[in-house]
mmCIF file of C-alpha atoms in Angstrom:
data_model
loop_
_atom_site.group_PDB
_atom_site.id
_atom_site.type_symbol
_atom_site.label_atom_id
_atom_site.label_comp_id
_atom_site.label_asym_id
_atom_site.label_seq_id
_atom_site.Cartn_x
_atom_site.Cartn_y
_atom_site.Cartn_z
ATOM 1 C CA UNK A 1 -10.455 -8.063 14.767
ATOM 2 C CA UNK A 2 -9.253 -7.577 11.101
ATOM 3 C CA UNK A 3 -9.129 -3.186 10.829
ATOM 4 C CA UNK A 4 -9.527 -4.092 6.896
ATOM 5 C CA UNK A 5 -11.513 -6.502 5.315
ATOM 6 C CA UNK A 6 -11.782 -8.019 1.987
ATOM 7 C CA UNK A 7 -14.337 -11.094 1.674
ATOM 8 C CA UNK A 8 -13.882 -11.525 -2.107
ATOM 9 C CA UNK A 9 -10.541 -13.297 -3.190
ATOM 10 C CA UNK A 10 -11.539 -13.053 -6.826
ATOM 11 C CA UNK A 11 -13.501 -12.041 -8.887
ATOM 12 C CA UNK A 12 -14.858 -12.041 -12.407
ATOM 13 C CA UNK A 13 -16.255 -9.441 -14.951
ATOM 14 C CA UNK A 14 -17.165 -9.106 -17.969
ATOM 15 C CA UNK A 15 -15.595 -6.509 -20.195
ATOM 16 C CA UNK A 16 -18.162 -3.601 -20.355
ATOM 17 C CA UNK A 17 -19.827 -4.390 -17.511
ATOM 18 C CA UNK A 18 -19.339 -2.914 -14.016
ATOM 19 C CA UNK A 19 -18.064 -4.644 -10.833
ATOM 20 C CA UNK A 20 -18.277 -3.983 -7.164
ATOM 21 C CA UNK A 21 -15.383 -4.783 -4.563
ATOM 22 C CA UNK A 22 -16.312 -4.709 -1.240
ATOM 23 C CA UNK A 23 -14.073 -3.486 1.635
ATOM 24 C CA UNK A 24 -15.397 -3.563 5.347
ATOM 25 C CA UNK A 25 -13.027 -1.630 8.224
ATOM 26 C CA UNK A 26 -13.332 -1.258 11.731
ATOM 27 C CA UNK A 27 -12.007 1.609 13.572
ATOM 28 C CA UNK A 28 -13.092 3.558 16.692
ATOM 29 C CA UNK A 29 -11.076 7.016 15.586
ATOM 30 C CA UNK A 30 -13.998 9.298 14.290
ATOM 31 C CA UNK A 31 -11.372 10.701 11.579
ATOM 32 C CA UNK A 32 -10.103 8.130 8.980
ATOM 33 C CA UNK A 33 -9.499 7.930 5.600
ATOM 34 C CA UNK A 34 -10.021 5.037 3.480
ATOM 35 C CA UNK A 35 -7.901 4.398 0.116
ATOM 36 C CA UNK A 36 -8.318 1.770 -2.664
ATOM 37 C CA UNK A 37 -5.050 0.686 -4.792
ATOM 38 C CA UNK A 38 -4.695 -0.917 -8.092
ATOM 39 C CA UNK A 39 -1.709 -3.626 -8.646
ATOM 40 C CA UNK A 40 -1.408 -4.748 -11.632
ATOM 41 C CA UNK A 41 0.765 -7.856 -12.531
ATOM 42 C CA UNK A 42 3.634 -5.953 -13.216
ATOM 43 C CA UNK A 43 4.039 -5.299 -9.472
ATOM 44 C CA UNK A 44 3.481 -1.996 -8.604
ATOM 45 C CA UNK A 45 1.008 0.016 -6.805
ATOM 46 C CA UNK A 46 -1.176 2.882 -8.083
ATOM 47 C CA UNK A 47 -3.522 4.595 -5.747
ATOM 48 C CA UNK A 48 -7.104 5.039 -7.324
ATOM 49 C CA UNK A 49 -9.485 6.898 -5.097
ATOM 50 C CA UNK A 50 -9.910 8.165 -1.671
ATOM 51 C CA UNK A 51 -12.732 8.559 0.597
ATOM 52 C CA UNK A 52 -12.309 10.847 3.876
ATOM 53 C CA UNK A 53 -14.646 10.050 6.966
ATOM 54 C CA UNK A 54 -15.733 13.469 7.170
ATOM 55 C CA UNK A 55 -16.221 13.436 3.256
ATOM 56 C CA UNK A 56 -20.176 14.202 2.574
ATOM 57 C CA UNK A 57 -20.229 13.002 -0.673
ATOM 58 C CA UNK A 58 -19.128 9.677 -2.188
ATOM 59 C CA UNK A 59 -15.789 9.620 -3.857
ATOM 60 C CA UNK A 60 -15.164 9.623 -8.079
ATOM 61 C CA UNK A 61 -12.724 9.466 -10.136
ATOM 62 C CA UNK A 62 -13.573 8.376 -13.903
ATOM 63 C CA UNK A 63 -14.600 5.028 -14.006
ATOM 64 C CA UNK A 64 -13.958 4.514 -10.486
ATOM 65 C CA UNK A 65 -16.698 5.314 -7.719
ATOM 66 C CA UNK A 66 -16.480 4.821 -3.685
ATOM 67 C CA UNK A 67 -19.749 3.219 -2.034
ATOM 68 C CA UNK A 68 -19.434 4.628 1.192
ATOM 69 C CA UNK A 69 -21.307 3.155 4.185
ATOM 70 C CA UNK A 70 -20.121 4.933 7.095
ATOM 71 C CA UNK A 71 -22.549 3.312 9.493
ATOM 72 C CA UNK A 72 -21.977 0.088 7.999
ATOM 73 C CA UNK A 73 -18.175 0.926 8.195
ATOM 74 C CA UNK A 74 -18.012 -0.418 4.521
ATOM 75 C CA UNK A 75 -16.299 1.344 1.181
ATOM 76 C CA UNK A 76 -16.951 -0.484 -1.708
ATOM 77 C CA UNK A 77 -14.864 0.211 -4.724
ATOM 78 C CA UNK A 78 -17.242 0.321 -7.572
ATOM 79 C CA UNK A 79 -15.481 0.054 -10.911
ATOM 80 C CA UNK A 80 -17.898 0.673 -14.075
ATOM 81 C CA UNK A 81 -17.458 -0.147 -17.740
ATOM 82 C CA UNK A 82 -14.831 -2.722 -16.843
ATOM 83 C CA UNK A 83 -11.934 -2.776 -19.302
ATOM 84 C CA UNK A 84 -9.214 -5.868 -19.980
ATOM 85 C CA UNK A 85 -6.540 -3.439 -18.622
ATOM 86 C CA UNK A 86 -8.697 -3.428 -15.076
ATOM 87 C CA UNK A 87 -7.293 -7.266 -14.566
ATOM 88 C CA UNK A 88 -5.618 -6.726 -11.041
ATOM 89 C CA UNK A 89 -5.307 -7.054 -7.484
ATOM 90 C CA UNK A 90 -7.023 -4.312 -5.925
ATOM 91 C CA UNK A 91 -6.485 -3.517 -2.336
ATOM 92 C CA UNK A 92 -8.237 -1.495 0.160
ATOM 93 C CA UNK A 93 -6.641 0.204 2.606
ATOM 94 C CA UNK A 94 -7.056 2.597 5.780
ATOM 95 C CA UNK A 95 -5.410 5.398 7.490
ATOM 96 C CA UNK A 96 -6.520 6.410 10.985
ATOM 97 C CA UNK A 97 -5.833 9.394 12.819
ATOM 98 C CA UNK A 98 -6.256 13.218 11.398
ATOM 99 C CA UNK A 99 -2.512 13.378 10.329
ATOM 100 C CA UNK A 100 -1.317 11.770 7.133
ATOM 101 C CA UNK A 101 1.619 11.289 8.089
ATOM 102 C CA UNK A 102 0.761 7.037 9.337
ATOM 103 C CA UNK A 103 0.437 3.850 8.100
ATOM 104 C CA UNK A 104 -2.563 2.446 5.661
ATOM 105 C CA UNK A 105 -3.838 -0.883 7.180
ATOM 106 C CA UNK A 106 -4.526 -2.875 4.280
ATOM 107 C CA UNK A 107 -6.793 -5.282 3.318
ATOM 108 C CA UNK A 108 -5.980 -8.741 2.007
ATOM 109 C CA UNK A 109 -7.182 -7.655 -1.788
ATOM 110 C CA UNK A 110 -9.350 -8.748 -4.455
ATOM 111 C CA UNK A 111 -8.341 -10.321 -7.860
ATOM 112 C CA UNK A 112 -10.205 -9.071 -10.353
ATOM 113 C CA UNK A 113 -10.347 -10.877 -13.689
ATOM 114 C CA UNK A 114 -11.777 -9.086 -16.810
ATOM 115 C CA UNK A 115 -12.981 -11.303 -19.368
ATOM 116 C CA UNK A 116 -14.151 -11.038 -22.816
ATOM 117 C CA UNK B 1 11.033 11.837 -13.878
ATOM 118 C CA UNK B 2 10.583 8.658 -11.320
ATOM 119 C CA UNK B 3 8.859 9.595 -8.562
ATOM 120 C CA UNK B 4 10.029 6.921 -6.064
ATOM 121 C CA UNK B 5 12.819 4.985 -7.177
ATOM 122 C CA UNK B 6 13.985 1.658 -5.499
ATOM 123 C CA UNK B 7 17.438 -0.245 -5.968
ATOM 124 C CA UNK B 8 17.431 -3.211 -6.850
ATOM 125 C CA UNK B 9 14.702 -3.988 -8.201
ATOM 126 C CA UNK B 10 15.455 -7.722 -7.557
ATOM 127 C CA UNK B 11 17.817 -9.463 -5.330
ATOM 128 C CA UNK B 12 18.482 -13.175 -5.015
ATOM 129 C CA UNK B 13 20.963 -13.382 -1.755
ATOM 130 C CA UNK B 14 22.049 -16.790 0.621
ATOM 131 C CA UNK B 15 20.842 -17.097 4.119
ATOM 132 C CA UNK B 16 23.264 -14.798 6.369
ATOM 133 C CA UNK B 17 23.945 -12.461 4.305
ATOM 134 C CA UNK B 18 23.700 -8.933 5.019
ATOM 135 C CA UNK B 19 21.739 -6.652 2.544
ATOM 136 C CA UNK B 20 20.708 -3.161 1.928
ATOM 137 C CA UNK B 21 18.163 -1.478 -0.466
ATOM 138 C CA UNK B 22 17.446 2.489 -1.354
ATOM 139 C CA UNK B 23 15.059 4.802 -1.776
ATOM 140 C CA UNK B 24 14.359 7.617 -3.312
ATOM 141 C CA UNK B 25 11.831 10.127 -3.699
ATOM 142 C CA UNK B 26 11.584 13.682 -5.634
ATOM 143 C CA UNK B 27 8.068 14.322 -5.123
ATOM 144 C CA UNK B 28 9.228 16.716 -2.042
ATOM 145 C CA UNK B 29 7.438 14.951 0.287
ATOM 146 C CA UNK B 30 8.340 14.568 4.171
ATOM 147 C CA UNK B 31 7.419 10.634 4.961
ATOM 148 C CA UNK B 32 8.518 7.875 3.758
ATOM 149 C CA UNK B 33 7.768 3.983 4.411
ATOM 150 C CA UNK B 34 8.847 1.230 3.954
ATOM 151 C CA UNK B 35 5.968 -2.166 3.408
ATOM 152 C CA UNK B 36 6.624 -5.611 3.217
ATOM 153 C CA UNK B 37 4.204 -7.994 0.772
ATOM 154 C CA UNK B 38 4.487 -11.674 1.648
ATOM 155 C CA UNK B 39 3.845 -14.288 -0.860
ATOM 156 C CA UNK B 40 0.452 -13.985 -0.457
ATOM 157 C CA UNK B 41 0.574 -10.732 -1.367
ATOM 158 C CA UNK B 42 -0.343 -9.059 1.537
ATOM 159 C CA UNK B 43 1.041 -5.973 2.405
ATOM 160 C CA UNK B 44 1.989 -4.841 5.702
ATOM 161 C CA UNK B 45 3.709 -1.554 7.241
ATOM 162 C CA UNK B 46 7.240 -2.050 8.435
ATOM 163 C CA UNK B 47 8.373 1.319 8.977
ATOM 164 C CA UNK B 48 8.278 4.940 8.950
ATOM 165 C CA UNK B 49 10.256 7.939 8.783
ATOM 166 C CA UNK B 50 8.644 12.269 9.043
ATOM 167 C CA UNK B 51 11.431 14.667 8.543
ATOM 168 C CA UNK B 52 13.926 11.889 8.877
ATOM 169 C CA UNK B 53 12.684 10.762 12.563
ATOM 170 C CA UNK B 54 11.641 7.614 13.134
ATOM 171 C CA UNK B 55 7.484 7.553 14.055
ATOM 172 C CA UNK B 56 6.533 3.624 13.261
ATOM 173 C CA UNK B 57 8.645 0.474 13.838
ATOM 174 C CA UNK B 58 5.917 -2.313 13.909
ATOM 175 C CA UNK B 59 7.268 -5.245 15.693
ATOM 176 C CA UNK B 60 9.525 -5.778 13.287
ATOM 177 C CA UNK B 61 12.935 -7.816 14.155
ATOM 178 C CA UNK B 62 16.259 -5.754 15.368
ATOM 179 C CA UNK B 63 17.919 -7.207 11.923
ATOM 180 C CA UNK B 64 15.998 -4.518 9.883
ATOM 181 C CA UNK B 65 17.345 -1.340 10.146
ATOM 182 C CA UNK B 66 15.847 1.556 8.425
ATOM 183 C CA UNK B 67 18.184 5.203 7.448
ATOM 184 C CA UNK B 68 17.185 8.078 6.983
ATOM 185 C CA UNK B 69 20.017 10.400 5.408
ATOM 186 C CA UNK B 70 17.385 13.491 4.223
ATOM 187 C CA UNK B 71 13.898 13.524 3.850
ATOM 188 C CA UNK B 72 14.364 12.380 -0.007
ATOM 189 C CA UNK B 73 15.892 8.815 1.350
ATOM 190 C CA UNK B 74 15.089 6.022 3.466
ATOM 191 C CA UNK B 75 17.384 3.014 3.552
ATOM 192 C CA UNK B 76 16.607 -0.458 4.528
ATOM 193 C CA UNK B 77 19.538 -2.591 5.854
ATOM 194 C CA UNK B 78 18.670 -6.498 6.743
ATOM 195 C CA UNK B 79 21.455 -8.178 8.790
ATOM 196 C CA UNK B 80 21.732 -11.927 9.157
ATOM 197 C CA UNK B 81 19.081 -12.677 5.977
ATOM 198 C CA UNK B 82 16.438 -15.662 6.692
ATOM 199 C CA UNK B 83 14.029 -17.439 4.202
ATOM 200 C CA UNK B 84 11.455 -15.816 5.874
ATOM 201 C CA UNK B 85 12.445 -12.418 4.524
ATOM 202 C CA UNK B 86 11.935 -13.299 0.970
ATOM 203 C CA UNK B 87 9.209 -10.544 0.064
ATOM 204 C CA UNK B 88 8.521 -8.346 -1.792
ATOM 205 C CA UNK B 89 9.947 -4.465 -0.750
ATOM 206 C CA UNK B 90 8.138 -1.673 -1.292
ATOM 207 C CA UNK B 91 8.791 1.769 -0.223
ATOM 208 C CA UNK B 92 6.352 5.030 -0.335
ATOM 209 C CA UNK B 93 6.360 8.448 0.651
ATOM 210 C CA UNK B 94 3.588 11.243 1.211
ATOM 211 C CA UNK B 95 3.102 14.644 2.716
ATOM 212 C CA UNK B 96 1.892 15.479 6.053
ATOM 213 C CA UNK B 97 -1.113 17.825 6.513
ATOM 214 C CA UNK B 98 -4.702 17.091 5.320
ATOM 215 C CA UNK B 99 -6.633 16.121 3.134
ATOM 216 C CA UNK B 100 -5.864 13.367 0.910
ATOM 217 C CA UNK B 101 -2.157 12.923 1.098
ATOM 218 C CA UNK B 102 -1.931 9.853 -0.801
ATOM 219 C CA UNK B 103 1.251 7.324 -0.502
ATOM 220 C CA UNK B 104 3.004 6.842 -3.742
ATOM 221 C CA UNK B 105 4.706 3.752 -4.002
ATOM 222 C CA UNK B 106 7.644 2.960 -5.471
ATOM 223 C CA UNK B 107 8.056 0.130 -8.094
ATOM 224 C CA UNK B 108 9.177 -2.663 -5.359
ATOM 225 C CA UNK B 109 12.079 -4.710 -4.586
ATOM 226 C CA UNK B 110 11.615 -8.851 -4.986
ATOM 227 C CA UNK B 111 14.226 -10.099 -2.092
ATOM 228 C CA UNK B 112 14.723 -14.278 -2.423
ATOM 229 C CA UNK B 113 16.971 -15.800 0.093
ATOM 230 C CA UNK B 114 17.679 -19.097 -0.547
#
């Protein structure tokens, strides 16, 4: 079974609007983290938000929110007011285990187009 | 200030050659990675190094070989270079402990074998 999963190859927004990228995961370790990255055209990879399994609340940061499911093992990257410069692959990713110190499982991504 | 640094940032090699690229970090940290992204852009964990000891080596073939020197640098030497290695690089680092410990990655190396 895919540990990360990303059913939307692309997608379209309009600019202003907001946008929702969904990420399933499967894991049976209680403690997890989950992690969304941003990668642009230009190649590299900027992390964006993170959402601990323990975590209470849902994740922010600015314009970028974390729809977290934990019984429906989902964590949906919820981007609002969608700008031109949001245009991107955006990948969710996981890290198991209660160190930090392992590997993010990632999911196959999400193109994200923002149009005019 | 870079915070992970990889050299080169592109390199177009023949089949058989051997080939190395660096890493760098100065953000302190005490792991580093290294990921390979296939054409299709997915990205996948090759290997990784805490405190300059080996902890992941995901079924990855014997012609990769990953150094560690310090903590700040993690090598990655390919011997015997196929097409199937063209990919794109990227290395990361974080710190152990908890909480959020994000990986920073650095800006990627674009290997073509022809």
């Amino acid at each position: 079974a895919q540990k990360i999963t990303q059913t939307q190859p692309g997608m379209f927004v309009q600019e202003k609007e907001a946008v929702t990228l969904d990420c399933t995961y499967d894991t049976s370790d209680p403690s997890y983290g989950l992690f969304w990255y941003k990668q642009p055209s230009s190649g590299e990879m900027i992390f964006l938000i993170y959402q601990g399994s323990y975590d209470q609340q849902n994740a922010t940061e600015g314009r970028y929110s974390l729809n977290f499911q934990k019984a429906r093992k989902s964590a949906n990257l919820v981007i609002s007011a969608s700008q031109l410069g949001d245009s991107a692959m955006y990948f969710c990713a996981m890290r198991e285990g209660p160190g930090t110190a392992s590997k993010l499982t990632f999911g196959t991504g999400t193109r994200l187009q923002v149009t005019l | 200030d870079t915070a992970v640094s990889q050299t080169p940032k592109y390199l177009v090699t023949q089949m058989g050659n051997d080939k190395s690229i660096k890493c760098e970090q100065n953000l302190g940290h005490d792991t580093m990675y290294w990921y390979k992204q296939d054409s299709k852009k997915f990205l996948k964990i090759m290997f990784s190094y805490n405190n300059k000891e080996l902890i992941i080596n995901e079924t990855v073939p014997n012609r990769f070989s990953p150094k560690s020197p310090d903590k700040a640098h993690l090598n990655l030497h390919i011997n015997s270079l196929e097409l199937g290695d063209s990919a794109v690089y990227f290395c990361a680092s974080s710190q152990e402990g908890t909480g959020v410990n994000e990986q920073f990655f650095g800006p990627g190396t674009r290997l073509t074998v022809l």
